[in-house]
Amino acid sequence: WPHSRRARQLAASSALCSSASPLQLWNRGGDREQGIWLCVASAPFYYGAFPGSILRRASDWGGWLVPDGTLTRKEGRNFSMQQMAVSSFAVTSPSLHRNTFSALPARRFQGWHIRRVRNQVRAQAQLQYRKLGDSDLLISEVTLGTMTFGEQNTEEEAHDILSYSFDQGVNTLDTAEIVSTPYLLPFEIKIDTAEFYPVPVNKETQGRTDLYIGRWMQSKPRDKVILATKVAGYSERSTFLREDAKVVRVDAANIKESVEKSLKRLSTDYIDLLQIHWPDRYVALFGEFSYDSTKLRPSVPFEDQLKAFQELIDEGKVRYIGVSNETSYGVMEFVHAAKVNGLPKIVSIQNSYSLITRCRFEVDLVEVCHPNNCNVGLLAYSPLAGGVLTGKYLDANSDISRRSRLNLFPGYMERYNGSLAKEATNEYVKLAKKHGLTPVQLALGFVRDRPFTASTIIGATTMDQLKENIDAFTSAPRPLPQEVLDGIEDLFKRYKDPAIL
């Protein structure tokens, strides 16, 4: 046993002594490598060598990290060694490593192995990065949404949120010229950030989000931040976005004006990803389930929209393009028009996706966007369904519920706060607790692990919310255990998209 108080406490614990599994604690000692290591072995150590897959360091985590990724903290939680998923270890006899390392001096090998394991543990605590579609953008699995900046968050708070996210490895920011609001648009809409941010939108505060981001970015290396923004889709009620406009469209003039204004507000000379916030043509969106052909209207041809984007790409003002709140038909038409006419191809789709909003994407967009087909990466917005999946709205009279946006702005994203959505949310909260997860870990872990998710867009109005959201990506088991996924599918069969109006 290593000569440390914590090791003696563990040695004396009934949990350790009663464990049927052979366990040993080992400490290298010395000034450089102090710490407690938990090992599971089927044979005595050979020169201190043991498989890296069966070793985790406790002091790096403030708790024990077991092989399935579950973090068991030392404070306030009882655990036994038998509960630490010992059976999931691939226990390997050290004799299997004898030929590989027998030539190495014991101390030299121990030092190499410790460094290797330390790097493995640190890697598990870091965000992962993925290529977006067929672009060369390597984006973090977390994208920061910013639509509360300028309405619910001051500039100082916004900068703190941006800086913390950046320091944690988040390299992608999502903004927009227009954010949905029930007071200005003829339908309910939720987005991340655009020229219409913050939310709720009015002419006086429109674009304030971009200004906050632009001033923050002046102190950061531009090539380390992937900046995504949006151009507004068809709207008869947000004409203040344009000069002397009677209607906002996705045509060359509107796109160019939108980009020029966004560049100025953001204090940058290029946009990494420019997205169409919602289509120029009629589509059923934001809780509307059925396509209503009586609402058809003339729309800007797909080819013409891509030609306008091509001009901006040629000028160096835009790198890549994407769509948002789009359908399978729209994605395929954009990809086809690009291929036939030699125009830029969309690389991303930003659609709502969460435990209670799945069908829209899973029915056919999954196939369309697959790398073998159109290769369009999903940027999933509202993974917490506007905060509903945290469970904070289940008690309508709680302080946190009254201070949250669905109650601050009556009618906003009302589809997530309906009775059936609440019922489904309550069941997902129970499922999370059953498996030792928080509701946030369950909801964000689910979206994170979907094979078609390129990045998950999160937002926060407080630092505590932000930290919990980002931590969920590294603290939740990766991937979520099969029994958790089975529980999710059971609930999905009972509550298929309960947020549909």
PDB file of N, CA, C and O in Angstrom, residues 109-140:
ATOM      1  N   PHE A 109      10.352   2.614 -17.620  1.00  0.00           N
ATOM      2  CA  PHE A 109       9.043   2.234 -18.136  1.00  0.00           C
ATOM      3  C   PHE A 109       7.918   2.845 -17.317  1.00  0.00           C
ATOM      4  O   PHE A 109       6.903   3.290 -17.853  1.00  0.00           O
ATOM      5  N   GLN A 110       8.103   2.858 -15.999  1.00  0.00           N
ATOM      6  CA  GLN A 110       7.069   3.441 -15.149  1.00  0.00           C
ATOM      7  C   GLN A 110       6.832   4.894 -15.515  1.00  0.00           C
ATOM      8  O   GLN A 110       5.694   5.350 -15.612  1.00  0.00           O
ATOM      9  N   GLY A 111       7.905   5.644 -15.739  1.00  0.00           N
ATOM     10  CA  GLY A 111       7.764   7.045 -16.118  1.00  0.00           C
ATOM     11  C   GLY A 111       7.048   7.209 -17.438  1.00  0.00           C
ATOM     12  O   GLY A 111       6.162   8.058 -17.590  1.00  0.00           O
ATOM     13  N   TRP A 112       7.389   6.356 -18.407  1.00  0.00           N
ATOM     14  CA  TRP A 112       6.713   6.409 -19.718  1.00  0.00           C
ATOM     15  C   TRP A 112       5.233   6.098 -19.586  1.00  0.00           C
ATOM     16  O   TRP A 112       4.381   6.755 -20.167  1.00  0.00           O
ATOM     17  N   HIS A 113       4.945   5.086 -18.781  1.00  0.00           N
ATOM     18  CA  HIS A 113       3.553   4.663 -18.657  1.00  0.00           C
ATOM     19  C   HIS A 113       2.711   5.719 -17.942  1.00  0.00           C
ATOM     20  O   HIS A 113       1.570   5.974 -18.327  1.00  0.00           O
ATOM     21  N   ILE A 114       3.289   6.326 -16.934  1.00  0.00           N
ATOM     22  CA  ILE A 114       2.555   7.365 -16.200  1.00  0.00           C
ATOM     23  C   ILE A 114       2.218   8.524 -17.124  1.00  0.00           C
ATOM     24  O   ILE A 114       1.102   9.040 -17.116  1.00  0.00           O
ATOM     25  N   ARG A 115       3.173   8.946 -17.929  1.00  0.00           N
ATOM     26  CA  ARG A 115       2.908  10.044 -18.864  1.00  0.00           C
ATOM     27  C   ARG A 115       1.833   9.669 -19.870  1.00  0.00           C
ATOM     28  O   ARG A 115       0.974  10.475 -20.215  1.00  0.00           O
ATOM     29  N   ARG A 116       1.880   8.445 -20.332  1.00  0.00           N
ATOM     30  CA  ARG A 116       0.901   7.979 -21.315  1.00  0.00           C
ATOM     31  C   ARG A 116      -0.508   7.983 -20.744  1.00  0.00           C
ATOM     32  O   ARG A 116      -1.457   8.470 -21.367  1.00  0.00           O
ATOM     33  N   VAL A 117      -0.635   7.458 -19.536  1.00  0.00           N
ATOM     34  CA  VAL A 117      -1.955   7.386 -18.915  1.00  0.00           C
ATOM     35  C   VAL A 117      -2.470   8.778 -18.582  1.00  0.00           C
ATOM     36  O   VAL A 117      -3.647   9.083 -18.769  1.00  0.00           O
ATOM     37  N   ARG A 118      -1.580   9.655 -18.093  1.00  0.00           N
ATOM     38  CA  ARG A 118      -1.993  11.010 -17.776  1.00  0.00           C
ATOM     39  C   ARG A 118      -2.558  11.703 -19.015  1.00  0.00           C
ATOM     40  O   ARG A 118      -3.582  12.387 -18.961  1.00  0.00           O
ATOM     41  N   ASN A 119      -1.910  11.505 -20.140  1.00  0.00           N
ATOM     42  CA  ASN A 119      -2.394  12.112 -21.383  1.00  0.00           C
ATOM     43  C   ASN A 119      -3.738  11.530 -21.792  1.00  0.00           C
ATOM     44  O   ASN A 119      -4.611  12.233 -22.310  1.00  0.00           O
ATOM     45  N   GLN A 120      -3.939  10.218 -21.566  1.00  0.00           N
ATOM     46  CA  GLN A 120      -5.218   9.605 -21.892  1.00  0.00           C
ATOM     47  C   GLN A 120      -6.337  10.176 -21.032  1.00  0.00           C
ATOM     48  O   GLN A 120      -7.431  10.461 -21.518  1.00  0.00           O
ATOM     49  N   VAL A 121      -6.063  10.356 -19.757  1.00  0.00           N
ATOM     50  CA  VAL A 121      -7.080  10.891 -18.850  1.00  0.00           C
ATOM     51  C   VAL A 121      -7.438  12.321 -19.226  1.00  0.00           C
ATOM     52  O   VAL A 121      -8.597  12.706 -19.269  1.00  0.00           O
ATOM     53  N   ARG A 122      -6.401  13.138 -19.517  1.00  0.00           N
ATOM     54  CA  ARG A 122      -6.663  14.509 -19.894  1.00  0.00           C
ATOM     55  C   ARG A 122      -7.468  14.580 -21.187  1.00  0.00           C
ATOM     56  O   ARG A 122      -8.337  15.438 -21.353  1.00  0.00           O
ATOM     57  N   ALA A 123      -7.183  13.682 -22.113  1.00  0.00           N
ATOM     58  CA  ALA A 123      -7.903  13.683 -23.389  1.00  0.00           C
ATOM     59  C   ALA A 123      -9.383  13.426 -23.182  1.00  0.00           C
ATOM     60  O   ALA A 123     -10.230  13.982 -23.880  1.00  0.00           O
ATOM     61  N   GLN A 124      -9.717  12.582 -22.192  1.00  0.00           N
ATOM     62  CA  GLN A 124     -11.119  12.289 -21.934  1.00  0.00           C
ATOM     63  C   GLN A 124     -11.841  13.493 -21.352  1.00  0.00           C
ATOM     64  O   GLN A 124     -13.060  13.571 -21.407  1.00  0.00           O
ATOM     65  N   ALA A 125     -11.096  14.442 -20.781  1.00  0.00           N
ATOM     66  CA  ALA A 125     -11.713  15.612 -20.164  1.00  0.00           C
ATOM     67  C   ALA A 125     -11.769  16.792 -21.118  1.00  0.00           C
ATOM     68  O   ALA A 125     -12.138  17.885 -20.724  1.00  0.00           O
ATOM     69  N   GLN A 126     -11.409  16.577 -22.381  1.00  0.00           N
ATOM     70  CA  GLN A 126     -11.384  17.652 -23.346  1.00  0.00           C
ATOM     71  C   GLN A 126     -12.467  17.468 -24.388  1.00  0.00           C
ATOM     72  O   GLN A 126     -12.927  16.363 -24.653  1.00  0.00           O
ATOM     73  N   LEU A 127     -12.861  18.582 -24.993  1.00  0.00           N
ATOM     74  CA  LEU A 127     -13.830  18.521 -26.072  1.00  0.00           C
ATOM     75  C   LEU A 127     -13.201  17.878 -27.303  1.00  0.00           C
ATOM     76  O   LEU A 127     -11.992  17.946 -27.516  1.00  0.00           O
ATOM     77  N   GLN A 128     -14.033  17.280 -28.114  1.00  0.00           N
ATOM     78  CA  GLN A 128     -13.571  16.692 -29.364  1.00  0.00           C
ATOM     79  C   GLN A 128     -13.889  17.630 -30.520  1.00  0.00           C
ATOM     80  O   GLN A 128     -14.719  18.534 -30.404  1.00  0.00           O
ATOM     81  N   TYR A 129     -13.226  17.400 -31.651  1.00  0.00           N
ATOM     82  CA  TYR A 129     -13.380  18.257 -32.822  1.00  0.00           C
ATOM     83  C   TYR A 129     -13.727  17.398 -34.037  1.00  0.00           C
ATOM     84  O   TYR A 129     -13.245  16.283 -34.171  1.00  0.00           O
ATOM     85  N   ARG A 130     -14.562  17.968 -34.897  1.00  0.00           N
ATOM     86  CA  ARG A 130     -15.041  17.221 -36.052  1.00  0.00           C
ATOM     87  C   ARG A 130     -15.025  18.096 -37.287  1.00  0.00           C
ATOM     88  O   ARG A 130     -15.246  19.307 -37.210  1.00  0.00           O
ATOM     89  N   LYS A 131     -14.804  17.475 -38.419  1.00  0.00           N
ATOM     90  CA  LYS A 131     -14.833  18.193 -39.674  1.00  0.00           C
ATOM     91  C   LYS A 131     -16.278  18.460 -40.061  1.00  0.00           C
ATOM     92  O   LYS A 131     -17.139  17.587 -39.953  1.00  0.00           O
ATOM     93  N   LEU A 132     -16.561  19.671 -40.519  1.00  0.00           N
ATOM     94  CA  LEU A 132     -17.923  20.059 -40.865  1.00  0.00           C
ATOM     95  C   LEU A 132     -18.184  19.773 -42.344  1.00  0.00           C
ATOM     96  O   LEU A 132     -17.649  20.452 -43.229  1.00  0.00           O
ATOM     97  N   GLY A 133     -19.010  18.751 -42.596  1.00  0.00           N
ATOM     98  CA  GLY A 133     -19.334  18.404 -43.970  1.00  0.00           C
ATOM     99  C   GLY A 133     -18.080  18.153 -44.775  1.00  0.00           C
ATOM    100  O   GLY A 133     -17.131  17.507 -44.316  1.00  0.00           O
ATOM    101  N   ASP A 134     -18.048  18.665 -46.006  1.00  0.00           N
ATOM    102  CA  ASP A 134     -16.840  18.520 -46.822  1.00  0.00           C
ATOM    103  C   ASP A 134     -16.045  19.817 -46.876  1.00  0.00           C
ATOM    104  O   ASP A 134     -15.338  20.089 -47.849  1.00  0.00           O
ATOM    105  N   SER A 135     -16.158  20.628 -45.815  1.00  0.00           N
ATOM    106  CA  SER A 135     -15.331  21.824 -45.689  1.00  0.00           C
ATOM    107  C   SER A 135     -14.021  21.439 -45.014  1.00  0.00           C
ATOM    108  O   SER A 135     -13.799  20.284 -44.654  1.00  0.00           O
ATOM    109  N   ASP A 136     -13.137  22.422 -44.821  1.00  0.00           N
ATOM    110  CA  ASP A 136     -11.927  22.165 -44.043  1.00  0.00           C
ATOM    111  C   ASP A 136     -12.037  22.775 -42.650  1.00  0.00           C
ATOM    112  O   ASP A 136     -11.026  22.958 -41.964  1.00  0.00           O
ATOM    113  N   LEU A 137     -13.266  23.083 -42.226  1.00  0.00           N
ATOM    114  CA  LEU A 137     -13.497  23.629 -40.892  1.00  0.00           C
ATOM    115  C   LEU A 137     -13.482  22.493 -39.871  1.00  0.00           C
ATOM    116  O   LEU A 137     -14.274  21.556 -39.955  1.00  0.00           O
ATOM    117  N   LEU A 138     -12.592  22.566 -38.896  1.00  0.00           N
ATOM    118  CA  LEU A 138     -12.539  21.600 -37.807  1.00  0.00           C
ATOM    119  C   LEU A 138     -13.190  22.255 -36.593  1.00  0.00           C
ATOM    120  O   LEU A 138     -12.578  23.078 -35.912  1.00  0.00           O
ATOM    121  N   ILE A 139     -14.430  21.895 -36.333  1.00  0.00           N
ATOM    122  CA  ILE A 139     -15.215  22.598 -35.324  1.00  0.00           C
ATOM    123  C   ILE A 139     -15.300  21.785 -34.041  1.00  0.00           C
ATOM    124  O   ILE A 139     -15.282  20.555 -34.052  1.00  0.00           O
ATOM    125  N   SER A 140     -15.390  22.491 -32.922  1.00  0.00           N
ATOM    126  CA  SER A 140     -15.567  21.826 -31.636  1.00  0.00           C
ATOM    127  C   SER A 140     -16.952  21.216 -31.560  1.00  0.00           C
ATOM    128  O   SER A 140     -17.895  21.685 -32.194  1.00  0.00           O
TER     129      SER A 140
END
